[in-house]
PDB file of C-alpha atoms in Angstrom:
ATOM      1  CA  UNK A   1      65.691  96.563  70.540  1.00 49.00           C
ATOM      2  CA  UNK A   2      69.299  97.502  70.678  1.00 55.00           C
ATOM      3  CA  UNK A   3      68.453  99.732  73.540  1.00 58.00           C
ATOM      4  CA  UNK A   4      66.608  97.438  75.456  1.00 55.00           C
ATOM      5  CA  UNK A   5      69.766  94.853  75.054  1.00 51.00           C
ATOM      6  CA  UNK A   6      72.456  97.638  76.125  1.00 52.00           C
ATOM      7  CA  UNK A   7      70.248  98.769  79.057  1.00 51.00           C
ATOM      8  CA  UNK A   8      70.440  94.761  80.070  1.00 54.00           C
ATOM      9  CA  UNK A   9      73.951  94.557  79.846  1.00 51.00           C
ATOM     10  CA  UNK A  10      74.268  97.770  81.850  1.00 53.00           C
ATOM     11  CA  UNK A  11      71.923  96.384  84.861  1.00 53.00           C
ATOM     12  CA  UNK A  12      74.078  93.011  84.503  1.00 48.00           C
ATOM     13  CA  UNK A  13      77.260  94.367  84.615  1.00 49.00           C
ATOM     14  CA  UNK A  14      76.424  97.039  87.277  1.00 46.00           C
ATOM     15  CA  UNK A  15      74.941  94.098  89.132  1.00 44.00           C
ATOM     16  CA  UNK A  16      78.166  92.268  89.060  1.00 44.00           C
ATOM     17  CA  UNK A  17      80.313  94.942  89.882  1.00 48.00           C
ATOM     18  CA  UNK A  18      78.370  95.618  92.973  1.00 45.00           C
ATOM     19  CA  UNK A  19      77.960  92.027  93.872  1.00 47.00           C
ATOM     20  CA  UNK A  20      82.407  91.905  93.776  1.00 57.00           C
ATOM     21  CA  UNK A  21      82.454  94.668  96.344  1.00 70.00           C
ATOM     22  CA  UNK A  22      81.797  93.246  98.915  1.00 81.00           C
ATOM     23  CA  UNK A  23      83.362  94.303 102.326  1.00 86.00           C
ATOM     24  CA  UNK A  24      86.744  92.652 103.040  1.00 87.00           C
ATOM     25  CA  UNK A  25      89.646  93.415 106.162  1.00 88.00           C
ATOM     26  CA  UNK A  26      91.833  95.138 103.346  1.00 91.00           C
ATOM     27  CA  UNK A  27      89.739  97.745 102.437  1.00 94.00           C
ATOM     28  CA  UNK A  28      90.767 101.547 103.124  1.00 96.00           C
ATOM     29  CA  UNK A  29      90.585 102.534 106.471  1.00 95.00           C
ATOM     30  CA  UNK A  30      90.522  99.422 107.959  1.00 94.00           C
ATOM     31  CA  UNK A  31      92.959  98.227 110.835  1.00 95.00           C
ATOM     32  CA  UNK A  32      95.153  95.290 111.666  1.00 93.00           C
ATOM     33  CA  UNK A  33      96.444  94.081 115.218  1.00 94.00           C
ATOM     34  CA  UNK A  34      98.841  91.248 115.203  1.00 90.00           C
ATOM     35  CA  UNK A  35     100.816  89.548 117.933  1.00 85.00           C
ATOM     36  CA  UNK A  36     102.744  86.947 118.918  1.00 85.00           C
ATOM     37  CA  UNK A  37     104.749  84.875 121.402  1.00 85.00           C
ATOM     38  CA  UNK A  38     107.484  82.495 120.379  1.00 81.00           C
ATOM     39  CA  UNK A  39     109.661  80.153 122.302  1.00 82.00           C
ATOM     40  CA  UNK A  40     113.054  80.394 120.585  1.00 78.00           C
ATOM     41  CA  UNK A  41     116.318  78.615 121.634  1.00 76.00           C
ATOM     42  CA  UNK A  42     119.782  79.122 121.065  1.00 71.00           C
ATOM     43  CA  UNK A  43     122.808  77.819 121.904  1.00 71.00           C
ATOM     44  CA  UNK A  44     122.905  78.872 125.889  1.00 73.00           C
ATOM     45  CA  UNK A  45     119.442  79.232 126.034  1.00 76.00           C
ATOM     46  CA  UNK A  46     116.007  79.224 126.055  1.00 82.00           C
ATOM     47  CA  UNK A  47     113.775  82.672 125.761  1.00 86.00           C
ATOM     48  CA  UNK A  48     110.408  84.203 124.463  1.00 89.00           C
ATOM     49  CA  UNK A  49     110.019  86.733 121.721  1.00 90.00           C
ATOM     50  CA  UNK A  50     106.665  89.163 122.637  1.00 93.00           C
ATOM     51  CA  UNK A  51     105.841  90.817 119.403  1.00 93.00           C
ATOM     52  CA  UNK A  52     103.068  93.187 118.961  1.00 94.00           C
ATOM     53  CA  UNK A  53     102.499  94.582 115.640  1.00 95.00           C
ATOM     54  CA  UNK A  54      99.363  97.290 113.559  1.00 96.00           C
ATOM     55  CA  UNK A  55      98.614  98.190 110.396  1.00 96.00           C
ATOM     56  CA  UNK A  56      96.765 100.147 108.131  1.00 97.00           C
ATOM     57  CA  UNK A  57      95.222 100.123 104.903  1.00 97.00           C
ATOM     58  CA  UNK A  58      95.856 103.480 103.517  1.00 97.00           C
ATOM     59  CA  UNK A  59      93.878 102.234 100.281  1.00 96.00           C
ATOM     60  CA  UNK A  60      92.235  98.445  99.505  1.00 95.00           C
ATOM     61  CA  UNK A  61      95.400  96.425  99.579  1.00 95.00           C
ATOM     62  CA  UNK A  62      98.307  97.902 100.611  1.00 97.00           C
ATOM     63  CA  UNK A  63      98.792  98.821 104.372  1.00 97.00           C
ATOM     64  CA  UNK A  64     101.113 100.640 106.062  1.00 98.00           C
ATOM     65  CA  UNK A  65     102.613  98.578 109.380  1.00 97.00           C
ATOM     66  CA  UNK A  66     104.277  98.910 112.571  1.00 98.00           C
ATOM     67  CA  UNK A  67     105.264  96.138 114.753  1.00 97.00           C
ATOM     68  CA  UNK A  68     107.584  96.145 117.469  1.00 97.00           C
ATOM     69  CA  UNK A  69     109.025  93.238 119.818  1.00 96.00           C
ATOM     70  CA  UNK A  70     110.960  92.082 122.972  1.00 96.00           C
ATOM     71  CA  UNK A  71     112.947  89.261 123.674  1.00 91.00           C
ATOM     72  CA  UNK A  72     112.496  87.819 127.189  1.00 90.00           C
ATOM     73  CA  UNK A  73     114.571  86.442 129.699  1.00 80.00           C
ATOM     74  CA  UNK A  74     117.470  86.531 127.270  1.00 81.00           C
ATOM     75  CA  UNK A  75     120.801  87.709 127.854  1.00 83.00           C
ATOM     76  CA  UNK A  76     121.694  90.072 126.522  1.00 88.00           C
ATOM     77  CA  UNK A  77     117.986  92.024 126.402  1.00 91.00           C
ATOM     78  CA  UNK A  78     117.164  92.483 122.680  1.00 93.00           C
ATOM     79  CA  UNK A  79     113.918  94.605 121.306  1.00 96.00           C
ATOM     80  CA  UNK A  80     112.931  95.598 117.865  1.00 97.00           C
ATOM     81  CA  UNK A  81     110.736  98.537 115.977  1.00 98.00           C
ATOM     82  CA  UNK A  82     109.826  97.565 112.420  1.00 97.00           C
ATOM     83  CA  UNK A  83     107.627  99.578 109.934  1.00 98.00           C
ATOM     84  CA  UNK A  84     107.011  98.273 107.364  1.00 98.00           C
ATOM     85  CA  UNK A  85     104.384  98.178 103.967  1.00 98.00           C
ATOM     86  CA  UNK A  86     102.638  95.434 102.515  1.00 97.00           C
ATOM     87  CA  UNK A  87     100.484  94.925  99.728  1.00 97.00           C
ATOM     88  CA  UNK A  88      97.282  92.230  99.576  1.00 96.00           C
ATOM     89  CA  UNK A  89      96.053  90.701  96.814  1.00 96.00           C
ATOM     90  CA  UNK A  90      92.415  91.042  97.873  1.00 93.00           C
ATOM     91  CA  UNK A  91      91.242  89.868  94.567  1.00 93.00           C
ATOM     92  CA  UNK A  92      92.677  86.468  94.739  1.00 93.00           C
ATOM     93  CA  UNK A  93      89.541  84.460  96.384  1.00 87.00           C
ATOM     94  CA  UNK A  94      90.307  82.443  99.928  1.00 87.00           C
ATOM     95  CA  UNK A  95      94.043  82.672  99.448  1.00 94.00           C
ATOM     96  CA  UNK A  96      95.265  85.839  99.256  1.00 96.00           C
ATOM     97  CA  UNK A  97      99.035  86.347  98.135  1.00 97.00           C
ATOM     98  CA  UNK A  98     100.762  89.323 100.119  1.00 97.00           C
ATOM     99  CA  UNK A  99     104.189  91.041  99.253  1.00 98.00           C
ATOM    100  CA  UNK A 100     106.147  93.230 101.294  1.00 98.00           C
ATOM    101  CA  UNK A 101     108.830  95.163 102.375  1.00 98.00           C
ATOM    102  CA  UNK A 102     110.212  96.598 106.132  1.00 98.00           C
ATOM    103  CA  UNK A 103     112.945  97.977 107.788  1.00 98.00           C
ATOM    104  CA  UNK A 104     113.790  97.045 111.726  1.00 97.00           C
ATOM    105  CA  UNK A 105     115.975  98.389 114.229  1.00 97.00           C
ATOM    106  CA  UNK A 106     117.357  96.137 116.521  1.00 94.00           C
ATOM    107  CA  UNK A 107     118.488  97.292 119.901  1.00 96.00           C
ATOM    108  CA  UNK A 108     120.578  94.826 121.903  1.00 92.00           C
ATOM    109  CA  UNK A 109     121.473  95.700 125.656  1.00 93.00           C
ATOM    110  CA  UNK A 110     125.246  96.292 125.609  1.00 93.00           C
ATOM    111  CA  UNK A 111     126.455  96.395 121.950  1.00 91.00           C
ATOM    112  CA  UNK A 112     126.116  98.606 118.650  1.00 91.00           C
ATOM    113  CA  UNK A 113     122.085  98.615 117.432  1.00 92.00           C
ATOM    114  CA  UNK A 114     121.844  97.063 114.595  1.00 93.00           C
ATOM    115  CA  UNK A 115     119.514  97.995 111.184  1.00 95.00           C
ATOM    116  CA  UNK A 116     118.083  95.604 108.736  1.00 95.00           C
ATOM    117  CA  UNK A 117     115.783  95.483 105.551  1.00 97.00           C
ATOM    118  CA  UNK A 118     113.667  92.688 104.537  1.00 97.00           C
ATOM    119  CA  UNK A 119     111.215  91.650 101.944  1.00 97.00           C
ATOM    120  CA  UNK A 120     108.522  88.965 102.837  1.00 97.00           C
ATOM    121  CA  UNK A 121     105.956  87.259 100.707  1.00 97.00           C
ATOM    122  CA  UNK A 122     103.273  84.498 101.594  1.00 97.00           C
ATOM    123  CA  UNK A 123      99.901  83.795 101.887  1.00 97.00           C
ATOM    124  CA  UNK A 124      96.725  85.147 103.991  1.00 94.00           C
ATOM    125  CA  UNK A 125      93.573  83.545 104.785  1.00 94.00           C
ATOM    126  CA  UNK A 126      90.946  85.620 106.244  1.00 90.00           C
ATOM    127  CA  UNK A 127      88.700  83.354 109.006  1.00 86.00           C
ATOM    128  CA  UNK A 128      86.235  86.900 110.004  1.00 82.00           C
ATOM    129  CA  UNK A 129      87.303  88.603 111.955  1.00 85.00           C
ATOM    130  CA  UNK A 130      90.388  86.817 111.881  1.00 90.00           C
ATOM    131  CA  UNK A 131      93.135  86.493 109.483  1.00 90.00           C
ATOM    132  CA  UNK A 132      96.100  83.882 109.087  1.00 90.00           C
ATOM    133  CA  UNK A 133      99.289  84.570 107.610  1.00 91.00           C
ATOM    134  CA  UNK A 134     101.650  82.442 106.465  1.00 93.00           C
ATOM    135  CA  UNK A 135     105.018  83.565 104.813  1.00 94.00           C
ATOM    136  CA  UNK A 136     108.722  83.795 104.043  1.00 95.00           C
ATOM    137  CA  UNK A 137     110.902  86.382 105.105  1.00 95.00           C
ATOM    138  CA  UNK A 138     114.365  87.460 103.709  1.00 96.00           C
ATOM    139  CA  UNK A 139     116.267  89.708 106.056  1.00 95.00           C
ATOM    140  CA  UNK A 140     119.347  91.300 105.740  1.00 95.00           C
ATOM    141  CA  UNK A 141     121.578  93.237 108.814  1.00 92.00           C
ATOM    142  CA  UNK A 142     122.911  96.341 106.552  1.00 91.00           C
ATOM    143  CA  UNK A 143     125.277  97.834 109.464  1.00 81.00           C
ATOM    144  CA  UNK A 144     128.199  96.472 110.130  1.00 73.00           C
ATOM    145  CA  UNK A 145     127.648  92.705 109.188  1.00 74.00           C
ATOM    146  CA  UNK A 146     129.376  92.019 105.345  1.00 72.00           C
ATOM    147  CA  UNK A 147     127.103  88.916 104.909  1.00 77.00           C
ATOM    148  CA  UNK A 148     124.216  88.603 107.329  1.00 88.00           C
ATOM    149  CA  UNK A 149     121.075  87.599 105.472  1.00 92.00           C
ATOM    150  CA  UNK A 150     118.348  85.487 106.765  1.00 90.00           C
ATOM    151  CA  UNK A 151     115.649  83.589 105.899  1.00 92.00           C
ATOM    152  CA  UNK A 152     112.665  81.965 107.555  1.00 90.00           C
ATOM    153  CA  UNK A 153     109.176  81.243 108.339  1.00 90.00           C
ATOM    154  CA  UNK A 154     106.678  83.285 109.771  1.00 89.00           C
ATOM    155  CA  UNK A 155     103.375  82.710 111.142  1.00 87.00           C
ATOM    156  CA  UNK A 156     100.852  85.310 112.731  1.00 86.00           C
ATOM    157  CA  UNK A 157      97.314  86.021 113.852  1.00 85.00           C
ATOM    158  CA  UNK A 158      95.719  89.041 113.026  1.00 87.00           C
ATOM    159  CA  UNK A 159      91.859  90.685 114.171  1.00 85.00           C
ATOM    160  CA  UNK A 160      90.580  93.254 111.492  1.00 81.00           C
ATOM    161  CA  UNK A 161      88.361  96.423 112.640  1.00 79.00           C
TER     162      UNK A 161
END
């Protein structure tokens, strides 16, 4: 009898284990395209921010990133590259939590590029083959700025492949 009731529990738990696995956008190998366009306004102006951004998961959950943007029509021109890694909680259900880390270098028509690192943390939502992300980001400028940290929003669209 004892064998019969271990050879259940086997089936049951192998059963369940299988039945968790199922396919999600964070598993190994899969791929991430995000972009974006943003009015933004300053003082003098108005512009757009074109942002384009990939990642990949190099395991399930954490992905290895690269985005990269342009600021339009601003004076003086601005772009960024930013890699970055992040890591997924895919086991959270609906909601999954993210955490992550990047570096970006700014280049700005005219002056001294600039570097900064950043951590960001929020919240993803995955809408097949879709994904929403919602988070806050804390950025620092490490070269010549003494106290340049920022934080804010961000918001982004991803399609998973």
């Amino acid at each position: 009898m004892s064998r019969a009731l271990l050879l259940a529990v086997f089936v049951c738990l192998s059963t369940t284990a299988a039945a968790e696995e199922k396919p999600t956008p964070f598993d190994q190998g899969k791929v991430s395209i995000s972009g974006g366009i943003q009015l933004q306004t300053d003082v003098n102006d108005n512009f757009i921010v074109i942002s384009v951004g990939a990642g990949y998961f190099i395991v399930k959950g954490p992905a290895l990133e690269l985005s990269t943007s342009a600021w339009l029509a601003h004076d003086p021109f601005v772009a960024t590259i930013t890699p970055g890694a992040r890591y997924i909680f895919w086991q959270v259900p609906f909601l999954h939590p993210y955490i992550g880390s990047f570096f970006r270098y700014w280049y700005v028509d005219g002056f001294d590029d600039q570097q900064s690192v950043g951590g960001r943390l929020g919240v993803v939502s995955v809408q097949r083959p879709i994904s929403i992300n919602a988070g806050l980001v804390v950025e620092r400028i490490v070269s010549a700025c003494d106290d340049c940290t920022d934080v804010y929003p961000e918001f982004s669209l991803s399609f998973s492949f």
